Coordinates of C-alpha atoms in Angstrom, one line a residue:
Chain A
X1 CA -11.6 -29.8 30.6
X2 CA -9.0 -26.8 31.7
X3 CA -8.1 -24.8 28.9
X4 CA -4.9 -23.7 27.8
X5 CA -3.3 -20.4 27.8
X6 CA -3.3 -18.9 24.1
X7 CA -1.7 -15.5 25.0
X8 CA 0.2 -14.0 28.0
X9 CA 1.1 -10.6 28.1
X10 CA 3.3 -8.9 30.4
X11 CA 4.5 -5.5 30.9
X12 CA 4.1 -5.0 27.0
X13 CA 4.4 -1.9 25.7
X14 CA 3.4 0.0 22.7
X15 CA 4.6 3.4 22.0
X16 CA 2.4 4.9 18.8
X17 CA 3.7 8.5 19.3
X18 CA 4.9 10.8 21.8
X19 CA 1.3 11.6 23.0
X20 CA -0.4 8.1 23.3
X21 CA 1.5 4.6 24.8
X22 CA -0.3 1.4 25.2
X23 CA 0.8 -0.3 28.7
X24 CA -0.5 -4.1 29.7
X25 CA 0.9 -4.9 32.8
X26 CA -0.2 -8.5 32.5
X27 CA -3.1 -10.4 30.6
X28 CA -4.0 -14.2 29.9
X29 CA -6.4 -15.1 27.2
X30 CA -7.4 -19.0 27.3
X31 CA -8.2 -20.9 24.5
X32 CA -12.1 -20.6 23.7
X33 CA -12.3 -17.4 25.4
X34 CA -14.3 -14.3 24.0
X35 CA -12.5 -11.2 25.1
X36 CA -14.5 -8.4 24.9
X37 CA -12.2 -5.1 24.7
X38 CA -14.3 -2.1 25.6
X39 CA -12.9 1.8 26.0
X40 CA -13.0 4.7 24.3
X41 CA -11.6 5.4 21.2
X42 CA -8.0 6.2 21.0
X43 CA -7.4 3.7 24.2
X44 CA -5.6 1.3 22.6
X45 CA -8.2 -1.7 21.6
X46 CA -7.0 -1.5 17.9
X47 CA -3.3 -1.5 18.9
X48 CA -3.8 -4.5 21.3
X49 CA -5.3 -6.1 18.4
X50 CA -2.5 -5.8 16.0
X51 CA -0.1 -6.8 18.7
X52 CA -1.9 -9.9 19.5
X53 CA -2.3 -10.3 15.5
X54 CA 1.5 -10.3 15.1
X55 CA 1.3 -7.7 13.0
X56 CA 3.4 -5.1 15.1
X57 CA 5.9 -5.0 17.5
X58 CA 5.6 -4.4 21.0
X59 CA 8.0 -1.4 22.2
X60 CA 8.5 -3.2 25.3
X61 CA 7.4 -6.8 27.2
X62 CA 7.2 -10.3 26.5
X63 CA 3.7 -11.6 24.3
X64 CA 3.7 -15.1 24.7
X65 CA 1.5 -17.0 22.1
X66 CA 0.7 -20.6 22.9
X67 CA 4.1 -20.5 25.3
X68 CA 6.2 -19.6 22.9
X69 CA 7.3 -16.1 21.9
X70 CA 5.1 -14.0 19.6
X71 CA 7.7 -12.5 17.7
X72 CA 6.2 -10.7 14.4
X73 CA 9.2 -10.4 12.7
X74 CA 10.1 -14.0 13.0
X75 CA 6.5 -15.2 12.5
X76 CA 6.6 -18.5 10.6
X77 CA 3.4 -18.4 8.0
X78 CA 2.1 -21.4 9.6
X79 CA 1.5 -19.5 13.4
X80 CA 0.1 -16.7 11.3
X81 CA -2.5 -18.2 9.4
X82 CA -3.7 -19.6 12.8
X83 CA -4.0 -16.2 13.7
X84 CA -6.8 -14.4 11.6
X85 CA -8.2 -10.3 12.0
X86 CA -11.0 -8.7 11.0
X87 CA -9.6 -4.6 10.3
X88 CA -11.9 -2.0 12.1
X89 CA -12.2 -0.5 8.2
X90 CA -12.0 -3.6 6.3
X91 CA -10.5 -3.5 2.6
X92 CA -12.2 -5.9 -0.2
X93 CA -10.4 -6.8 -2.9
X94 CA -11.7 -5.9 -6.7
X95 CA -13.9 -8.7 -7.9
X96 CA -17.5 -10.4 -6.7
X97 CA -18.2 -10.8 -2.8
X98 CA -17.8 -14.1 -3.4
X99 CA -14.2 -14.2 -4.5
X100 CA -13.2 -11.7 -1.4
X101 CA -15.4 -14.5 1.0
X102 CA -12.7 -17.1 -0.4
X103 CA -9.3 -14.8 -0.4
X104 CA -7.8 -17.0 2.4
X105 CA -8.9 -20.1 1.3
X106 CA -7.3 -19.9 -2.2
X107 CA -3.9 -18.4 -0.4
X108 CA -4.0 -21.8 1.7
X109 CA -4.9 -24.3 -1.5
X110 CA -7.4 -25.7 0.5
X111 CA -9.9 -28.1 -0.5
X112 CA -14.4 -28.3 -0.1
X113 CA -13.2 -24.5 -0.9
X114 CA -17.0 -23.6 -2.8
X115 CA -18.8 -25.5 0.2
X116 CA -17.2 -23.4 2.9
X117 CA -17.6 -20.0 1.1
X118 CA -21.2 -21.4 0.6
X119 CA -21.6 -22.0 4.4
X120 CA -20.0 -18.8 5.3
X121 CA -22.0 -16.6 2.9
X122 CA -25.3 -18.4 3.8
X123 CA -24.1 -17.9 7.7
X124 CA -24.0 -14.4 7.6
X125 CA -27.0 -14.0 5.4
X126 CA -24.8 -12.4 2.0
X127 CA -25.7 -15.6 -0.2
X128 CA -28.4 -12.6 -2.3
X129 CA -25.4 -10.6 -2.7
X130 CA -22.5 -13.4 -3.6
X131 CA -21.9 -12.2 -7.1
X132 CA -22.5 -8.6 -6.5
X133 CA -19.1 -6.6 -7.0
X134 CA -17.4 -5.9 -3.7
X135 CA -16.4 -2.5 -4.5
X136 CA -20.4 -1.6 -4.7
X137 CA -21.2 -2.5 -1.0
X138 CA -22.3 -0.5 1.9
X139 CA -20.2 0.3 4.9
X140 CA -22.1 -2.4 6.8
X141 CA -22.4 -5.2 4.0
X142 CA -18.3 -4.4 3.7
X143 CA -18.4 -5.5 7.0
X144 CA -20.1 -8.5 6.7
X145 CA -17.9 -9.9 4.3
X146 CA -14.8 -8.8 6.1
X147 CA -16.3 -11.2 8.8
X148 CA -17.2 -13.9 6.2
X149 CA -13.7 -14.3 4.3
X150 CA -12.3 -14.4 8.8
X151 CA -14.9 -17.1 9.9
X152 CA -14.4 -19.3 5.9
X153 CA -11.1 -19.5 7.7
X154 CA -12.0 -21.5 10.9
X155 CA -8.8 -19.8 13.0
X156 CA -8.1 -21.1 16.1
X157 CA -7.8 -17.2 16.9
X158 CA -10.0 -14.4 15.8
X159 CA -9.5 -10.5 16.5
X160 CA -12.6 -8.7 15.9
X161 CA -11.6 -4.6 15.2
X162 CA -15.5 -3.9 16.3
X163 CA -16.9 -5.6 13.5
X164 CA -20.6 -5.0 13.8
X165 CA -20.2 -1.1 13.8
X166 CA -21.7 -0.5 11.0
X167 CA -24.9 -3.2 11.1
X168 CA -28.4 -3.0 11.8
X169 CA -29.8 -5.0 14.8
X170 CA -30.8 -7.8 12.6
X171 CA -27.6 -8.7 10.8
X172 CA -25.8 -7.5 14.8
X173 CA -27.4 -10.8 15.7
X174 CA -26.5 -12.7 12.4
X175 CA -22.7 -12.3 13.5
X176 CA -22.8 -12.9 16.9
X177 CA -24.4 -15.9 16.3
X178 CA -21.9 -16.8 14.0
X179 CA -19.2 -16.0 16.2
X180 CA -20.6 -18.3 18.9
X181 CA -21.2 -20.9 17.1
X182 CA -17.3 -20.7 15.8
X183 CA -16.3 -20.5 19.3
X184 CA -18.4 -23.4 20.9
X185 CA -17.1 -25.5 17.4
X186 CA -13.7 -24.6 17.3
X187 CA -12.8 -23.0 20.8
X188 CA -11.7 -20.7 19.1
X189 CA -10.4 -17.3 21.2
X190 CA -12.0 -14.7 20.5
X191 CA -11.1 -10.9 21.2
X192 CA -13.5 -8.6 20.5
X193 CA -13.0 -4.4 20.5
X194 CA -16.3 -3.0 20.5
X195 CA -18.0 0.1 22.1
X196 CA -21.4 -1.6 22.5
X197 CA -21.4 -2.4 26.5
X198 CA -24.5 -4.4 26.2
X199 CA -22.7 -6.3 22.9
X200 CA -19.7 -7.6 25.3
X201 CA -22.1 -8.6 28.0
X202 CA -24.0 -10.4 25.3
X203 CA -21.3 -12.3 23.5
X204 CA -17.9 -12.9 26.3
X205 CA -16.6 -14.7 29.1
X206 CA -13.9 -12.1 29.7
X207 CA -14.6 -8.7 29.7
X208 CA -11.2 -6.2 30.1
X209 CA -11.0 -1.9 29.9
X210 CA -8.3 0.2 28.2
X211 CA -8.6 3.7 28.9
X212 CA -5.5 5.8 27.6
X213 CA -3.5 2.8 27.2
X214 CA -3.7 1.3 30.4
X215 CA -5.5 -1.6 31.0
X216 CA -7.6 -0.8 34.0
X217 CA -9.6 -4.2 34.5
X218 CA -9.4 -7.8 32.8
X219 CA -12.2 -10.0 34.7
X220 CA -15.3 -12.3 34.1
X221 CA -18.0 -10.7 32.0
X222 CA -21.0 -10.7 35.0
X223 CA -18.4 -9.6 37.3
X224 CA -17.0 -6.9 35.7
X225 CA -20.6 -5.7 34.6
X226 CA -22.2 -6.4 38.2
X227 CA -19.0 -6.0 40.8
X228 CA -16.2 -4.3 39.0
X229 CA -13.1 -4.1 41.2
X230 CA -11.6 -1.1 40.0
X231 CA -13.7 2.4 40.4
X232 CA -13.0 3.2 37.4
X233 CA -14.5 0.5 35.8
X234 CA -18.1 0.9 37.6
X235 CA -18.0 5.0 36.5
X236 CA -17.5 3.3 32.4
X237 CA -20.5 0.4 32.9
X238 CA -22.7 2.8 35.1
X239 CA -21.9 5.7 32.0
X240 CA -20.8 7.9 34.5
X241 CA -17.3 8.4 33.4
X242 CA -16.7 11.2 30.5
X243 CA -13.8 10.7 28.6
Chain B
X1 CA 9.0 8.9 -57.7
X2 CA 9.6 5.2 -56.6
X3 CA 5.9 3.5 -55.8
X4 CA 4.9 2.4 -52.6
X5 CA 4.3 -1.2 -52.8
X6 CA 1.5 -3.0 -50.9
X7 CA 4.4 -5.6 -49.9
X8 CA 6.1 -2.9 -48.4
X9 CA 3.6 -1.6 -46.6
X10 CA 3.2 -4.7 -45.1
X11 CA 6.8 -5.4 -44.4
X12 CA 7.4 -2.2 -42.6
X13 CA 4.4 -2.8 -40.2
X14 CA 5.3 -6.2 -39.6
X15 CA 9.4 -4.9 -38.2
X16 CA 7.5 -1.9 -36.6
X17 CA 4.7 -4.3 -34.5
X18 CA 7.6 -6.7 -33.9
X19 CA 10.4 -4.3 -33.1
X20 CA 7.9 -2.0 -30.9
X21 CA 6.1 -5.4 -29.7
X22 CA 9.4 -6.5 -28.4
X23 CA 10.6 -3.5 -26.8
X24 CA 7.5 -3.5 -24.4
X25 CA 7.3 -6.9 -23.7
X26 CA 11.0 -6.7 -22.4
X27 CA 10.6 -3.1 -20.6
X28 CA 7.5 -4.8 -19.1
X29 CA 9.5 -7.9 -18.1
X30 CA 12.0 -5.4 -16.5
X31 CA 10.2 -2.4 -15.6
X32 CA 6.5 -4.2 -13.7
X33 CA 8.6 -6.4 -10.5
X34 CA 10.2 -3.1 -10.4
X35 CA 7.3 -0.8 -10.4
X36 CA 5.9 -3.1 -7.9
X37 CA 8.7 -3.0 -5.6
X38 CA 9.4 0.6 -5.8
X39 CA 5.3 1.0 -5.2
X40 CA 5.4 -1.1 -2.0
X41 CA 9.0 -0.2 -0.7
X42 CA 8.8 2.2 2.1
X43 CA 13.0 2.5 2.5
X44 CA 14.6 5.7 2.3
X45 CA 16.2 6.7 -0.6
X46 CA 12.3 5.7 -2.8
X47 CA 11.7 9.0 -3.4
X48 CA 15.3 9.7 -5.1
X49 CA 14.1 6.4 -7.0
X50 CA 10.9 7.9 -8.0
X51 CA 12.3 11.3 -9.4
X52 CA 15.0 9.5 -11.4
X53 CA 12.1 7.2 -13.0
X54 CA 10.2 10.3 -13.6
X55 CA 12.9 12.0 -15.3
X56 CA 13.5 8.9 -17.8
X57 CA 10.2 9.0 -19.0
X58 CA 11.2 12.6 -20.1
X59 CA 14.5 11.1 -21.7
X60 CA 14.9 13.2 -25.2
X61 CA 14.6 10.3 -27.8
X62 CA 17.1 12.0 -30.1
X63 CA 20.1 11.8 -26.7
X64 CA 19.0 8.3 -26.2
X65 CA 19.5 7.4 -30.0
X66 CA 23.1 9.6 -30.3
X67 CA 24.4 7.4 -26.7
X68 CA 23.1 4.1 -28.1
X69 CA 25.1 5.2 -31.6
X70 CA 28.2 6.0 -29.5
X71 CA 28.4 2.9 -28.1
X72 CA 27.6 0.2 -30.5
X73 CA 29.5 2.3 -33.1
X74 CA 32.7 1.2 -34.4
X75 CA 34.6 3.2 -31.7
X76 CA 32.3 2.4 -29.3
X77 CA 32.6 -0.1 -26.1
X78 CA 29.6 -2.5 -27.4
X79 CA 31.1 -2.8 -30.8
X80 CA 31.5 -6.7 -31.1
X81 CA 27.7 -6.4 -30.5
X82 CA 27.9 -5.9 -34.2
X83 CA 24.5 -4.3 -34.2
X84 CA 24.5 -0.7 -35.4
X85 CA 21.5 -0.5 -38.1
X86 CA 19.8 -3.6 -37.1
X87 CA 16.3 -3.8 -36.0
X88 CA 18.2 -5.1 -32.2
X89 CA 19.3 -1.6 -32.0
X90 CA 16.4 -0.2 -31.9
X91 CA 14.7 -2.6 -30.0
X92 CA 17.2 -1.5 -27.1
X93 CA 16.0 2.2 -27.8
X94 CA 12.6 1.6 -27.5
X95 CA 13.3 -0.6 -24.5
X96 CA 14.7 2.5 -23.3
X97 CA 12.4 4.9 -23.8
X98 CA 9.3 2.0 -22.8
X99 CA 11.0 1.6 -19.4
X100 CA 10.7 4.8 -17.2
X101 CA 6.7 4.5 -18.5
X102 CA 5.9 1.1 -17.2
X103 CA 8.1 1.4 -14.1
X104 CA 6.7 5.0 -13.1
X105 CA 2.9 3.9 -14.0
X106 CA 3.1 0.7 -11.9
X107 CA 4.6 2.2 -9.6
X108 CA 2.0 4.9 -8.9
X109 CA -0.7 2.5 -9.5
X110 CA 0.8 0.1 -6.7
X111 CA 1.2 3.3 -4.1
X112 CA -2.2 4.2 -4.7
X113 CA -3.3 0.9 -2.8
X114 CA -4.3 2.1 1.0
X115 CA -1.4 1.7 2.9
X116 CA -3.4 -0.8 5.6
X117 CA -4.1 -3.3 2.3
X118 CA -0.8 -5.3 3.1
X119 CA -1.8 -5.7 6.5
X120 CA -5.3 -6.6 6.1
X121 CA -3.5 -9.2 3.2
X122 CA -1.5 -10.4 6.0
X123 CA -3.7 -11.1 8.5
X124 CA -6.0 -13.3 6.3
X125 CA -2.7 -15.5 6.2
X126 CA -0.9 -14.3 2.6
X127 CA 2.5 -14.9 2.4
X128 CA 5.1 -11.4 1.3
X129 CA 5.0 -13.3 -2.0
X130 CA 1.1 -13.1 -2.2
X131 CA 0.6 -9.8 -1.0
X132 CA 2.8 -8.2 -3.5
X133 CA 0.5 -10.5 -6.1
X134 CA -2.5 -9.4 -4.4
X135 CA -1.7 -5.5 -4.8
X136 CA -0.5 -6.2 -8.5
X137 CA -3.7 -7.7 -9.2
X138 CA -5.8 -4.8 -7.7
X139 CA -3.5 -2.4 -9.4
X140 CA -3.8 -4.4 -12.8
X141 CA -5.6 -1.3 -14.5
X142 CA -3.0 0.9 -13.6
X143 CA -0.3 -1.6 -15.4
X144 CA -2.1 -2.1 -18.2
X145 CA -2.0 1.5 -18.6
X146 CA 1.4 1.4 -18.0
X147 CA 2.1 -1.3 -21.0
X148 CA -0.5 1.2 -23.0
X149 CA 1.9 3.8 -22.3
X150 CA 5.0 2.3 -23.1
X151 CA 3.3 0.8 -26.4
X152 CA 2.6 4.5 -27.5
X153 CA 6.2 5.4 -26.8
X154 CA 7.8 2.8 -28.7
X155 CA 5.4 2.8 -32.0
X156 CA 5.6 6.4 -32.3
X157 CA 9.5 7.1 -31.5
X158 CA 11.4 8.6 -34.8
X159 CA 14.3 10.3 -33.1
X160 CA 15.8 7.1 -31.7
X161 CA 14.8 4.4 -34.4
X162 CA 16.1 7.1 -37.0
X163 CA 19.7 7.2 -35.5
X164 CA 20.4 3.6 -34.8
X165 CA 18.3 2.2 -37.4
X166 CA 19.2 4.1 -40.3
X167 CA 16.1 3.6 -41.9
X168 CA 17.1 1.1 -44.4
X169 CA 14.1 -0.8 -46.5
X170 CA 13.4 -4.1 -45.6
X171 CA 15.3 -4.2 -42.8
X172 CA 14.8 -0.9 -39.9
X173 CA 12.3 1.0 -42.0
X174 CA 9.5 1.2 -39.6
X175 CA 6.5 3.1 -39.8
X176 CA 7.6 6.8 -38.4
X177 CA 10.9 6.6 -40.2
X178 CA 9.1 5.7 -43.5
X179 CA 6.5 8.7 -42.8
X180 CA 9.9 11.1 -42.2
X181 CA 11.2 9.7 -45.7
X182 CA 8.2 9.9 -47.6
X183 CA 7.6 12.9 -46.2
X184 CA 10.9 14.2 -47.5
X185 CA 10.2 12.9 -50.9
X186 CA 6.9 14.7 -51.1
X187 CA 4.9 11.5 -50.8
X188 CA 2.7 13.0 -49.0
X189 CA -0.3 10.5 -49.7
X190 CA 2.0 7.7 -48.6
X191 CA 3.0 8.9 -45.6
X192 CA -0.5 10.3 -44.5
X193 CA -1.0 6.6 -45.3
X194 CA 1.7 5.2 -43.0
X195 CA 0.5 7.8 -40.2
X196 CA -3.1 6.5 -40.4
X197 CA -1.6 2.9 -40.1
X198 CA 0.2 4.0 -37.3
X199 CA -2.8 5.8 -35.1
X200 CA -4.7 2.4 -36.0
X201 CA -1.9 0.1 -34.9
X202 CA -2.2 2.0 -31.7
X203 CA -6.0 2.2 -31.6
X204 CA -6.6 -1.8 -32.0
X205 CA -3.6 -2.7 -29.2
X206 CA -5.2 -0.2 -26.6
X207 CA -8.7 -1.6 -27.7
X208 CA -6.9 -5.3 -26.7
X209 CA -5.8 -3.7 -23.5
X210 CA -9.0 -2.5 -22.4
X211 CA -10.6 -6.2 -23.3
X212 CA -7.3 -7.9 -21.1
X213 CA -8.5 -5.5 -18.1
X214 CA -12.1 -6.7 -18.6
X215 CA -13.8 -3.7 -20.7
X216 CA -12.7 -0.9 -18.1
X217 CA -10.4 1.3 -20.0
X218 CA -7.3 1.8 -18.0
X219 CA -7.3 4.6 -15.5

């Protein structure tokens, strides 16, 4: 089965301030594809994010989403609730775990609404911690539930603002777990910023660099990892390059 | 010395909670959408807003009471409002004086949100019409204490009340104006009376607005 093309990007541009400028010549993401976004910080992976998120903007350039134009001002509710993103610092609302977990679910009136916030909770291993107050969480629990109250949503596209910064090995492999099971369910796209090399060769297809707002290199995970094309891209992998 | 009557008393905490009651329930109406817009608008010109909110809550209750006199006076432009010395009269006071509170409070309890909350909102697929909720809800302490705020203003407003009530028994006497009279007439029992009946008014609403917010006092 071919997949089809969620986003296409070209010549976009996204100009922060006078010292930084995010530039993507051209990029495809397929449907079912995991993205993996590596580069250092400040190279433009949360930017990309928000762009593909329809939450900004671009300066410059054409985003297509699902062939039609992503345009964020004119962004019917409907397209964005397709879309869902999980914030690099995540904000919960006041209240129980549990109640954050559901947010999204109770903004769409859906229905089986305590089953899925059950499945999601128990899926990412907070079911001990469901009625604790959300306000009273660690960094990494915080970011656990940011994931939960995403994935409750089942989105046929989820951006992942490295989301496992903060966790220990253990719960590291709780949510990439969950986030392949998601995808092999749902093909659902995934694009995932993270700084963990060995994390994007774990979890994508599709493994692409940003360094200072250029995107050096989109390609296939185990060839970007084993045969990068661009120099540039072996000196990252190999942890040769200092930013 | 005329007595105090127990039926009195009564009566003239029954206008006061009704009359002060009113007053915040319509500057709250008012004064929270716009506390919440003024809190989440980032236009130009919000910071004009902000200072001209800030000043009303300093609004001399006295100047407020002499414009309101002009103009529903005889003479004045709202004169076929026929409600000069009526308890309507100083409900629009207090409603006055109430406003600036709950529309300043809310609206520094809304701008305290992070400025990335809308966003985050957003992206879990909430509507403009359910963010604004959202933040409302998250700010809900912070209007509460607004409401708090205006409730003080209003029960304990003389200047205002005085002016455009005229004090007259069974009708505007509320209880500040009936401490200033008693006062006046050397009643002093009565009116430390009255002034304990007011600080307890105010105690038991604030105690109900820190049970609405869920046993955390506004802050």
């Amino acid at each position: 089965m071919t997949n089809k093309t969620r986003y296409q990007l070209q010549n976009v541009q996204k100009r922060q301030n006078a010292n930084f400028a995010l530039h993507i010549h051209r990029l495809d993401v397929q449907q079912g594809d995991v993205l993996a976004l590596l580069g250092p910080t400040g190279a433009g992976k949360s930017t990309l994010l928000r762009l593909l998120a329809g939450l900004e903007p671009p300066t410059a350039g054409d985003i297509q989403f699902d062939d039609a134009p992503l345009l964020a001002a004119e962004m019917t509710l409907a397209t964005r609730r397709r879309i869902t993103m999980v914030h690099q610092r995540p904000l919960l609302l006041g209240g129980a775990v549990r109640t954050n977990v559901e947010y999204g679910l109770r903004l769409r009136g859906g229905q089986n609404r305590t089953q899925k916030v059950d499945a999601a909770l128990d899926q990412l291993g907070l079911t001990p911690i469901a009625a604790q107050a959300a306000q009273t969480l660690s960094g990494g629990q915080t970011q656990l539930v940011a994931m939960a109250r995403a994935l409750v949503l089942e989105p046929e596209v989820l951006l992942l603002d490295e989301p496992t910064a903060h966790l220990d090995p253990a719960h590291v492999a709780l949510a990439e777990k969950a986030i392949r099971q998601i995808c092999q369910t749902r093909q659902t796209t995934i694009v995932w910023a993270t700084h963990n090399l060995f994390q994007a060769r774990r979890v994508a297809n599709r493994t692409c660099l940003l360094l200072n707002g250029l995107l050096v290199e989109a390609a296939p995970t185990e060839a970007f990892f084993t045969n990068p094309a661009e120099p540039r891209t072996a000196d990252f992998v190999q942890g040769r390059m200092v930013y | 010395m005329t007595p105090f009557s127990a039926a009195d008393f009564w009566s003239i905490l029954r206008l006061s909670l009704w009359i002060s009651g009113t007053a915040v329930l319509i500057s709250s109406l008012v004064g929270i959408p716009c506390g919440v817009w003024l809190g989440m608008s980032r236009r130009r010109g919000k910071r004009l807003l902000a200072a001209v909110v800030h000043t009303g809550m300093a609004l001399p209750p006295v100047v407020v009471g002499l414009v309101l006199y002009l103009l529903l006076s005889r003479s004045g432009p709202l004169a076929f409002l026929d409600s000069l010395f009526t308890a309507q009269a100083m409900i629009a006071a207090q409603t006055v004086l109430a406003l600036p509170f709950v529309v300043g409070i809310t609206m520094s309890a809304v701008a305290a949100a992070p400025a990335e909350l809308p966003l985050q909102l957003r992206s879990l697929g909430a509507s403009d019409w359910q963010c604004r909720w959202t933040i409302l809800r998250e700010a809900r302490h912070g209007v509460l204490l607004a409401v708090a705020a205006a409730f003080g203003r209003s029960i304990s407003e003389v200047g205002a009340v005085l002016i455009v009530g005229g004090n007259i028994q069974g009708h505007t006497r509320v209880l500040t104006t009936a401490v200033v009279l008693e006062t006046g007439k050397g009643n002093f029992e009565f009116a430390l009376a009255l002034g304990g009946a007011l600080l307890l008014l105010a105690l038991l609403v604030n105690l109900f607005i820190v049970g609405f917010s869920g046993g955390r006092p506004p802050a």
